[in-house]
CSV table of C-alpha atoms in Angstrom, one decimal:
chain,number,residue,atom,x,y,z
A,1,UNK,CA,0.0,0.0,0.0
A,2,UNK,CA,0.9,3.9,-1.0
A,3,UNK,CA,1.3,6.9,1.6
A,4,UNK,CA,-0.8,9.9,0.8
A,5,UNK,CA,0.2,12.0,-2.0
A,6,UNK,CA,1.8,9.1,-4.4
A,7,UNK,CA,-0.1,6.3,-6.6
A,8,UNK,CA,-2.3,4.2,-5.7
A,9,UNK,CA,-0.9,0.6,-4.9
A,10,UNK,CA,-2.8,-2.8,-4.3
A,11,UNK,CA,-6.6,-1.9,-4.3
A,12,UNK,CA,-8.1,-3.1,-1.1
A,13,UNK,CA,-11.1,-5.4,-0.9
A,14,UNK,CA,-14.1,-2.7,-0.4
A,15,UNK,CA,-12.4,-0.3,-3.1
A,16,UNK,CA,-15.4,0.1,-6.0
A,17,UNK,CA,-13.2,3.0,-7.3
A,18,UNK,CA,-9.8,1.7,-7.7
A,19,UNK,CA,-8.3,5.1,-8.8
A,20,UNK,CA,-6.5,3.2,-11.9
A,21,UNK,CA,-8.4,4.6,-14.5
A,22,UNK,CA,-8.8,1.2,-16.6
A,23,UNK,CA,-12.6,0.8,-16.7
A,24,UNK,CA,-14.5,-2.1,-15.5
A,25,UNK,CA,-17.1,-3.2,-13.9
A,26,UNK,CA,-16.8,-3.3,-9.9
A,27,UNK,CA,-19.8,-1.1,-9.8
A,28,UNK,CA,-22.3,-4.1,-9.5
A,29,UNK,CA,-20.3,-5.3,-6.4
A,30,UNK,CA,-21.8,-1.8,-4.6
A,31,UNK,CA,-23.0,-3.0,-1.7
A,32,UNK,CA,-26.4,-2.2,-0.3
A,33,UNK,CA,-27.2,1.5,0.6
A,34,UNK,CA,-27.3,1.6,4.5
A,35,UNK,CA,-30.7,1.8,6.1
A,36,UNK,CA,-30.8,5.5,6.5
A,37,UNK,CA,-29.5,5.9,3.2
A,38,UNK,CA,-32.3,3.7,1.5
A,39,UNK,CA,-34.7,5.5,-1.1
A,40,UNK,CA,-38.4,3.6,-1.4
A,41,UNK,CA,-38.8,0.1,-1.3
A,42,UNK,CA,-36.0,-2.6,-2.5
A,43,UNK,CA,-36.0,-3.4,-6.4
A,44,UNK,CA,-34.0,-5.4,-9.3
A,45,UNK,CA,-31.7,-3.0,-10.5
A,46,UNK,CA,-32.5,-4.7,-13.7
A,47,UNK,CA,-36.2,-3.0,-13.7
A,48,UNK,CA,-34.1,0.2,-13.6
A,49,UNK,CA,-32.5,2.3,-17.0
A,50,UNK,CA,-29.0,1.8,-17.3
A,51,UNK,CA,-27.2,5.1,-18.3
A,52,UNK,CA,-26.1,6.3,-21.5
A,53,UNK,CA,-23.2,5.0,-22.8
A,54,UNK,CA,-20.5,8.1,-22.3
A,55,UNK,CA,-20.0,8.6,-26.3
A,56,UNK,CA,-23.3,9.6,-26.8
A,57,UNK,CA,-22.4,12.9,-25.5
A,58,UNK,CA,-18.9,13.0,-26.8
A,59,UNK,CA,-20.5,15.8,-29.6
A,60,UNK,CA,-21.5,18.0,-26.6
A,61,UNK,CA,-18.7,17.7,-24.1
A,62,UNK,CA,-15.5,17.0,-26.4
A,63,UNK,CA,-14.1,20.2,-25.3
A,64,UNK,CA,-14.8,19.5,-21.4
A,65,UNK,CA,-12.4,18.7,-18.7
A,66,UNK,CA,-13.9,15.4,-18.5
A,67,UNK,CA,-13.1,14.0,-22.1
A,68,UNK,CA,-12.1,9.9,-21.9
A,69,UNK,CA,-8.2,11.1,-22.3
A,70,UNK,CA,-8.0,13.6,-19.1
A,71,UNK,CA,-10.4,11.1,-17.6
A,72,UNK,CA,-8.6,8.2,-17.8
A,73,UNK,CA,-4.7,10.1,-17.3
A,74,UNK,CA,-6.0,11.5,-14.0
A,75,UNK,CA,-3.6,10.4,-10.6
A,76,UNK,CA,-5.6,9.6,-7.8
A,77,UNK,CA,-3.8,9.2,-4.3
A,78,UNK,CA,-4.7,6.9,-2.0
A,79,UNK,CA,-6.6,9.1,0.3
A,80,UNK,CA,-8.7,10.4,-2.8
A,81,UNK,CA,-9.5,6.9,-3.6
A,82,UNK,CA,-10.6,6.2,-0.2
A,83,UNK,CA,-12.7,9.1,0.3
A,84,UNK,CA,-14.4,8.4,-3.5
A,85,UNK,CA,-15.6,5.3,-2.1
A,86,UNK,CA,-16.8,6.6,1.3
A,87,UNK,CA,-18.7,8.1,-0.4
A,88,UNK,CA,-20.2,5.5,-2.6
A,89,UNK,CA,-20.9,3.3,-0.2
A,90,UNK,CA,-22.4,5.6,2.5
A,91,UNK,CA,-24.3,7.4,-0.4
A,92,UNK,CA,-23.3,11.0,0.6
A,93,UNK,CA,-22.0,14.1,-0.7
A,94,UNK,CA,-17.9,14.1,-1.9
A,95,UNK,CA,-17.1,17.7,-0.9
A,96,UNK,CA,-13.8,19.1,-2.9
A,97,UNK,CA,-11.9,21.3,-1.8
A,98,UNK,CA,-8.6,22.9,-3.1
A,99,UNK,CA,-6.9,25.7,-5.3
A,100,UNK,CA,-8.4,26.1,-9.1
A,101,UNK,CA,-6.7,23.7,-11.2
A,102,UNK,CA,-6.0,21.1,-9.0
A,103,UNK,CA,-8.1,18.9,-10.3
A,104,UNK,CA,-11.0,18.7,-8.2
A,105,UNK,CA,-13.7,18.7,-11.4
A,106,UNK,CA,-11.9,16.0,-13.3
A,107,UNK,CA,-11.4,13.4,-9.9
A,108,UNK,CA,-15.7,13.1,-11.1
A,109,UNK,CA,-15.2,12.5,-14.6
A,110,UNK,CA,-12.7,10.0,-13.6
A,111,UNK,CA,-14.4,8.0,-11.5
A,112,UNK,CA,-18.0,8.0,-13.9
A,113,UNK,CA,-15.2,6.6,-16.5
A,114,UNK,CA,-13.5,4.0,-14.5
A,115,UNK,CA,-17.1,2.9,-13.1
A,116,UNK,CA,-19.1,3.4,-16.5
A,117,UNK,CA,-21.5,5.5,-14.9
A,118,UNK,CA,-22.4,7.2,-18.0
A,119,UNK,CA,-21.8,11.3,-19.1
A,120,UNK,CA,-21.4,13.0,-16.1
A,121,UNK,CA,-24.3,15.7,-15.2
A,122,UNK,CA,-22.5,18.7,-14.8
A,123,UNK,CA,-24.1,21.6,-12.9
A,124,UNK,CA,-21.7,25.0,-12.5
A,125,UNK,CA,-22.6,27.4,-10.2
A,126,UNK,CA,-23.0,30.8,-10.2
A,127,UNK,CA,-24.6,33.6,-7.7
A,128,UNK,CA,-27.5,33.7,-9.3
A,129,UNK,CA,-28.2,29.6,-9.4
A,130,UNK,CA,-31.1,28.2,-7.4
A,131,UNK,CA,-32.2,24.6,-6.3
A,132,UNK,CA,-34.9,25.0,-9.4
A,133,UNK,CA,-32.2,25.5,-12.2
A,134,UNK,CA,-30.6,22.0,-10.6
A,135,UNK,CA,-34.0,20.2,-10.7
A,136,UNK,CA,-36.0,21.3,-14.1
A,137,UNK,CA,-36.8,23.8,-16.2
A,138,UNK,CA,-40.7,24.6,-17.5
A,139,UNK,CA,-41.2,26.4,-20.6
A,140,UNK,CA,-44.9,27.4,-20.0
A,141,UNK,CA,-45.1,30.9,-22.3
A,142,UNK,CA,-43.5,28.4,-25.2
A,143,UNK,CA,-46.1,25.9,-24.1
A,144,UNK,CA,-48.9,28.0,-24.6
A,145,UNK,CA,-47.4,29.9,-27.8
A,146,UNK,CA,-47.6,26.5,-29.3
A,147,UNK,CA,-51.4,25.7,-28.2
A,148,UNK,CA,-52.4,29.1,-29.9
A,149,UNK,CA,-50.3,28.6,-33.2
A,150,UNK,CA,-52.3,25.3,-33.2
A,151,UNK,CA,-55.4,26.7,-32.9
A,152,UNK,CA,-55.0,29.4,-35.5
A,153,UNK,CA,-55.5,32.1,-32.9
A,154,UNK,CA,-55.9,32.6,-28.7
A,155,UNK,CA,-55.4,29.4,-27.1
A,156,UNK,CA,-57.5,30.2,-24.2
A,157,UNK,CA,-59.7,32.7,-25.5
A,158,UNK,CA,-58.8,34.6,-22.8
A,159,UNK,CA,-60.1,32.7,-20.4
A,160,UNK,CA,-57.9,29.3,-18.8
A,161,UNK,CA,-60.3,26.6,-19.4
A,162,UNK,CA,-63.3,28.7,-20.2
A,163,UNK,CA,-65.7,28.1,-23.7
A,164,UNK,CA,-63.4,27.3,-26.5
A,165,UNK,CA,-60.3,26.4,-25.0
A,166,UNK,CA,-57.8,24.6,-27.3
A,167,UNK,CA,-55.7,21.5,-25.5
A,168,UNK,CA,-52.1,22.7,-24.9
A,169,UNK,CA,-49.6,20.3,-26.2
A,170,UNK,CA,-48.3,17.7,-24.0
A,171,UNK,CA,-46.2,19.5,-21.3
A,172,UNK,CA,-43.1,16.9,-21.4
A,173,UNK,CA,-42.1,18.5,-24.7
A,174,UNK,CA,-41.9,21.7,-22.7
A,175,UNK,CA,-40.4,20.7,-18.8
A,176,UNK,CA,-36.4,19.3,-18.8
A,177,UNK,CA,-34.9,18.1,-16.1
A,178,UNK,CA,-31.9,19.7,-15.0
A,179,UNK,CA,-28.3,17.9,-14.3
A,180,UNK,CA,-29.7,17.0,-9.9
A,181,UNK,CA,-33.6,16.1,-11.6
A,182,UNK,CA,-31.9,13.5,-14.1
A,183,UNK,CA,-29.3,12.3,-11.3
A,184,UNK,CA,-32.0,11.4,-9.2
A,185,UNK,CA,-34.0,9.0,-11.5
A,186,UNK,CA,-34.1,6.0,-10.8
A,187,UNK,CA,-31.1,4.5,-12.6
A,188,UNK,CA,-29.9,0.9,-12.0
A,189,UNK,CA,-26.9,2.1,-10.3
A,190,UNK,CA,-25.6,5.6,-9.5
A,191,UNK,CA,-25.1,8.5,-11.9
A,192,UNK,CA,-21.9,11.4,-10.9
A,193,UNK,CA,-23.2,14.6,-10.6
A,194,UNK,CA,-21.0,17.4,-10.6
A,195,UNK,CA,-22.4,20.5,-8.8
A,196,UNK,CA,-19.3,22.6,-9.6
A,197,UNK,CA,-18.1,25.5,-7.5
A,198,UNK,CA,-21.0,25.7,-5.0
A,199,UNK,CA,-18.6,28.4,-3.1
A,200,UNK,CA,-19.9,30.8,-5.9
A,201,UNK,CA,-23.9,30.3,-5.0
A,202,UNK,CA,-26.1,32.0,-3.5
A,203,UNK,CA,-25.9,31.9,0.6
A,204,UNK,CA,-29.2,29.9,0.6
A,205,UNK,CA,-28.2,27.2,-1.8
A,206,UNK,CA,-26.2,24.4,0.6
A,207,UNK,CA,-29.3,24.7,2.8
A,208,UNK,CA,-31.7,24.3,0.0
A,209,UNK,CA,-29.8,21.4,-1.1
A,210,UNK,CA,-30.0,19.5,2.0
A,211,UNK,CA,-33.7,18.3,1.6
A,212,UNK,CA,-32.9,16.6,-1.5
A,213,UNK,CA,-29.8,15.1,-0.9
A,214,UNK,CA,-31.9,13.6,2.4
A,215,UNK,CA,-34.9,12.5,0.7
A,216,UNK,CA,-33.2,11.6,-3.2
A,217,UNK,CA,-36.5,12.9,-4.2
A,218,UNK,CA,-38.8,16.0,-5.2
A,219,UNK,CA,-42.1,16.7,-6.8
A,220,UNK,CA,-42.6,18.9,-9.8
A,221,UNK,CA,-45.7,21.0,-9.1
A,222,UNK,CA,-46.6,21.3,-12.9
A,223,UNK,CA,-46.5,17.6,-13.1
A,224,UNK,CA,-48.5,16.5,-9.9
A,225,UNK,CA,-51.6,18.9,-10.7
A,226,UNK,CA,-52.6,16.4,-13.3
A,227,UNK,CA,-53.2,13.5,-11.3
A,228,UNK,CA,-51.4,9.8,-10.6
A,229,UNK,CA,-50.4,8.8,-14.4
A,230,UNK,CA,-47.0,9.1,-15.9
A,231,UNK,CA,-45.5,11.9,-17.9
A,232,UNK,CA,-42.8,11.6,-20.2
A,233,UNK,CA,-40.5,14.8,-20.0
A,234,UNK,CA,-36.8,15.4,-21.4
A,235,UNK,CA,-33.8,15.2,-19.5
A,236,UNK,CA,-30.3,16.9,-18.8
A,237,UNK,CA,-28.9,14.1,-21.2
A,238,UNK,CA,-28.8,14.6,-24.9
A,239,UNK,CA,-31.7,13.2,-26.6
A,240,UNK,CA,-33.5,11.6,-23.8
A,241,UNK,CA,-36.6,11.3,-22.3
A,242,UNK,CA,-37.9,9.9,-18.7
A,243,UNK,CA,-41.3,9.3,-17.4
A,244,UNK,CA,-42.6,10.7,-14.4
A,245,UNK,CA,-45.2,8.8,-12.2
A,246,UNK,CA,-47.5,11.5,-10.2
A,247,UNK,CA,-45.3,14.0,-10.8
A,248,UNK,CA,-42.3,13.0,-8.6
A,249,UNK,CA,-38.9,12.2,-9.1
A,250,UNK,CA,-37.4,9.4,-7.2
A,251,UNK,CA,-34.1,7.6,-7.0
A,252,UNK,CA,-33.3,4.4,-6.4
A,253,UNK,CA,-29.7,4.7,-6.1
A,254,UNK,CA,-28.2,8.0,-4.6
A,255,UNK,CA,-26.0,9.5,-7.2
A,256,UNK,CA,-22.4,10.6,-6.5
A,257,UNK,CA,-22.6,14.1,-6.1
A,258,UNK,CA,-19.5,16.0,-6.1
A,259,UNK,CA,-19.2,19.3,-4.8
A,260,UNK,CA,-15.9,21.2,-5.9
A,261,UNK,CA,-15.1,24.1,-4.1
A,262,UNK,CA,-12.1,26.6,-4.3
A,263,UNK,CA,-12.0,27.1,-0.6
A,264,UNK,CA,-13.6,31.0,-0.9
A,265,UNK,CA,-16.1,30.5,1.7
A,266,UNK,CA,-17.8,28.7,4.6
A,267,UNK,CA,-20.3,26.3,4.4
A,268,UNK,CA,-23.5,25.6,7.0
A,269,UNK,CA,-22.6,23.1,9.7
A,270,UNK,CA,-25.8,20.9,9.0
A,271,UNK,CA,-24.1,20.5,5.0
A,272,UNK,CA,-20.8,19.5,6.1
A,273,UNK,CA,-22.1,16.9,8.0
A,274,UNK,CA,-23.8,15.4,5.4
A,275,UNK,CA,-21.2,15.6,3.0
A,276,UNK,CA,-17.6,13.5,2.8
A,277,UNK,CA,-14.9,16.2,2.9
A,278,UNK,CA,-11.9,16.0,0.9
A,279,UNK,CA,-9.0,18.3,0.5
A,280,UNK,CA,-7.1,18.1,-2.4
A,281,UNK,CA,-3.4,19.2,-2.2
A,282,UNK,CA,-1.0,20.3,-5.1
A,283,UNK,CA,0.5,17.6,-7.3
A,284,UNK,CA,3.7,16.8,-6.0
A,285,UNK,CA,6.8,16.2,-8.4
A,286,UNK,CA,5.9,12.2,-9.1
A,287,UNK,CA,2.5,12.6,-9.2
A,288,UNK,CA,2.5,15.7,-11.9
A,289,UNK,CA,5.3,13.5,-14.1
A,290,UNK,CA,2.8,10.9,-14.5
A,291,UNK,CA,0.0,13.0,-15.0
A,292,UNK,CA,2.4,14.7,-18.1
A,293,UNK,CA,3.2,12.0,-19.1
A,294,UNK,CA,0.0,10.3,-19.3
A,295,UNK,CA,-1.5,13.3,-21.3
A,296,UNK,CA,1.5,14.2,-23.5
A,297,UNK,CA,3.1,10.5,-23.9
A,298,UNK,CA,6.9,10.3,-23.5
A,299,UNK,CA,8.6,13.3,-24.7
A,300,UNK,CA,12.3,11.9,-25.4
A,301,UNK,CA,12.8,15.0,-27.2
A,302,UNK,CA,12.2,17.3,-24.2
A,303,UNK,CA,12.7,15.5,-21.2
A,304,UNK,CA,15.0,17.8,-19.5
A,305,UNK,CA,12.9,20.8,-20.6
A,306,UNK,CA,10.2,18.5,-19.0
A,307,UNK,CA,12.1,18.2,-15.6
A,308,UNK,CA,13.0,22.2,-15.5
A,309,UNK,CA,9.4,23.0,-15.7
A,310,UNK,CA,7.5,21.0,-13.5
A,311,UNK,CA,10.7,21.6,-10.6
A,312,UNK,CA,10.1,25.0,-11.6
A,313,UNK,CA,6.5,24.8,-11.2
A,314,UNK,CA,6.6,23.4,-7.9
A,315,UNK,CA,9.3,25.8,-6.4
A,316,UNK,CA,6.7,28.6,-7.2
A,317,UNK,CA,4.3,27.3,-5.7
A,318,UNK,CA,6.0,26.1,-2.8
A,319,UNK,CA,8.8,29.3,-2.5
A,320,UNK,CA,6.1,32.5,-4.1
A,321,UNK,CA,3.1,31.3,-3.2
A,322,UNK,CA,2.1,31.3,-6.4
A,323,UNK,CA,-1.2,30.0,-7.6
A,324,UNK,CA,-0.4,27.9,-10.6
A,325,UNK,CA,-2.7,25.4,-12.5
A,326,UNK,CA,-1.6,21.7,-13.8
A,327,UNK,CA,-3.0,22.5,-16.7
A,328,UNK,CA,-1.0,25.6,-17.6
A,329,UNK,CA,1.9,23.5,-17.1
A,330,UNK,CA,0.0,20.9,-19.4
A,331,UNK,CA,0.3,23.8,-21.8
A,332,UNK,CA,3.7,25.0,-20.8
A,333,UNK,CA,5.1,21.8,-21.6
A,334,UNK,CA,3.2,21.1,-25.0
A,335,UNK,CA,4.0,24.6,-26.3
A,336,UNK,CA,7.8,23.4,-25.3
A,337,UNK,CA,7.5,20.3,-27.5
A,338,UNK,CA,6.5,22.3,-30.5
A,339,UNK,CA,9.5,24.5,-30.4
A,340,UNK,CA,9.3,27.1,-28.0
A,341,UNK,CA,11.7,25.8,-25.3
A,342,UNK,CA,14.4,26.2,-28.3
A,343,UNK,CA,14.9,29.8,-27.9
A,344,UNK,CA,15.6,32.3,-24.9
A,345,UNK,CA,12.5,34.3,-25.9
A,346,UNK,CA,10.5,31.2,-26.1
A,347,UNK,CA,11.7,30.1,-22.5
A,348,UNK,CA,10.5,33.1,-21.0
A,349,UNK,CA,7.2,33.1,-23.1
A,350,UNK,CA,6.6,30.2,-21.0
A,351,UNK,CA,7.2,31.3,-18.1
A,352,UNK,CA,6.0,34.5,-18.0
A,353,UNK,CA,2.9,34.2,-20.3
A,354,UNK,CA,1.3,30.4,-20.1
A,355,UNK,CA,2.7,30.0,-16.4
A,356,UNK,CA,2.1,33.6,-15.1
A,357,UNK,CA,0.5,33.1,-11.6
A,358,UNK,CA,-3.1,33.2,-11.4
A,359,UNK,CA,-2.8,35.2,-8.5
A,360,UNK,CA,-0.7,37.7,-10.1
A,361,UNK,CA,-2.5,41.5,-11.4
């Protein structure tokens, strides 16, 4: 077995997420959820929709962080691995925390690839986001725009449900679930949701959140006002739909939910201690040569220019405080082996344009 900080070594027994990055399959061997952590009554996961394959969204999110390659090159410590599978089993909240670039965001995608878990829900954050934009979206003005172009004139005739009134179209064409609504159908085994930088939101969010992530359910209002059958609506994945029964959604298996956060504020007690807390650290030298090297393959050409960066890196960050991201070095080092690490005006391109500190004016 590793110390904190390098590789990962010999997987132990309750490991689901082996940090390797080679997919397979260790997901079915989840456990059952704990009692207090169980959502409605038992069922086969087989009666359950599996998630879509990852490639059917490779169109949408090539140019995310999460793409199979940065996916699969990511390097997991040990205490990351442990914590990732705390998680899963206890089916609660990973918290991240850590400076930007660190990696917090990608440690998701990773373990959705390793596990086949499907396209990651991604859900960023800003100040203005709200527990509604997480859940579903209902588009009631385009609803009723399309009842009227229908009819050839008012859909209502001014009156809702008075003499005359046109049926609206069916509403699922018109309400989509958002990245937390689709994580909490109910899946045959869990789907990662990344709710990324929730230090940006709101001061209400963590404490709106908290009733979901206790009851892996909620009811959409537009939905349970007509009646007990099932409604088919879109989702936060490309291209698909999910029915609704009474108008509430319902999980069977908690999702992973990971919550990055760049450390910039304080979170309620009552989240924390619903959530598994991890504090990512900056890559020390092994771990960042394999993460290069993993990306950018072996670079015979440029290993000492390799070796001068990434010691470089480090001493900044360790020496200046300076807030540097792997993946400006990632770019440092590409930009190196395409020529500009051959000239004195290239070498301090390098290092005073692609790794200028992001805490620098």
């Amino acid at each position: 077995m590793t110390t904190n900080g390098e590789a990962v070594g010999m997987a132990e027994d309750w490991w689901i997420y082996t940090g390797t990055g080679v997919p397979h399959s260790r997901i079915s061997e989840l456990p059952a959820a704990p009692a207090w952590r169980t959502f409605g009554a038992p069922s086969d996961p087989a009666l359950h929709p599996a998630p879509p394959p990852a490639e059917r969204s490779a169109d949408r999110t090539a140019r995310r962080l999460g793409r199979v390659q940065q996916a699969a090159a990511y390097q997991a410590d040990e205490r990351e691995v442990q914590l990732v599978n705390l998680a899963l089993h206890l089916r609660r909240p990973l918290l991240i925390t850590g400076k930007p670039g660190v990696g917090k965001s990608t440690l998701a995608y990773a373990v959705a690839h390793e596990l086949g878990l499907g396209p990651v829900l991604r859900w960023p954050i800003s100040s203005r986001s709200t527990l509604r934009d997480g859940l579903y979206a209902y588009d009631a003005i385009g609803r009723l725009h399309d009842a009227g172009i229908r009819g050839g004139g008012t859909p209502y005739n001014g009156a809702v449900g008075g003499p005359g009134a046109r049926e609206a179209p069916a509403i699922g064409r018109y309400l989509r679930l958002g990245p937390l609504g689709t994580a909490l159908l109910p899946w045959s085994c869990p789907r990662v949701l990344l709710i990324d930088e929730i230090d940006k939101s709101d001061i209400d969010l963590p404490n709106d959140l908290l009733n979901v992530f206790e009851e892996g359910e909620f009811d959409i209002p537009e939905l349970s006002r007509l009646g007990p059958g099932d409604q088919e609506v879109m989702t936060a994945d490309a291209e698909r739909t999910a029915v609704v029964p009474g108008g509430v959604v319902r999980c069977a298996e908690f999702p992973l939910v990971v919550l990055t956060s760049n450390a910039e504020r304080e979170f309620p007690t009552a989240f924390l201690r619903r959530c598994v807390r991890l504090d990512i650290q900056p890559s020390d030298e092994k771990r960042l040569a394999a993460m290069v090297a993993a990306h950018l393959g072996g670079g015979v050409k440029t290993e000492a220019a390799r070796a001068v960066l990434i010691s470089d890196f480090l001493r900044r960050q360790r020496e200046n405080g300076a807030e540097l991201a792997n993946d400006q070095l990632l770019n440092a080092l590409l930009m190196a082996e395409r020529g500009l690490w051959d000239s004195e005006l290239g070498r301090s391109v390098i290092r005073d344009v692609l790794l200028r500190p992001l805490n620098e004016g």
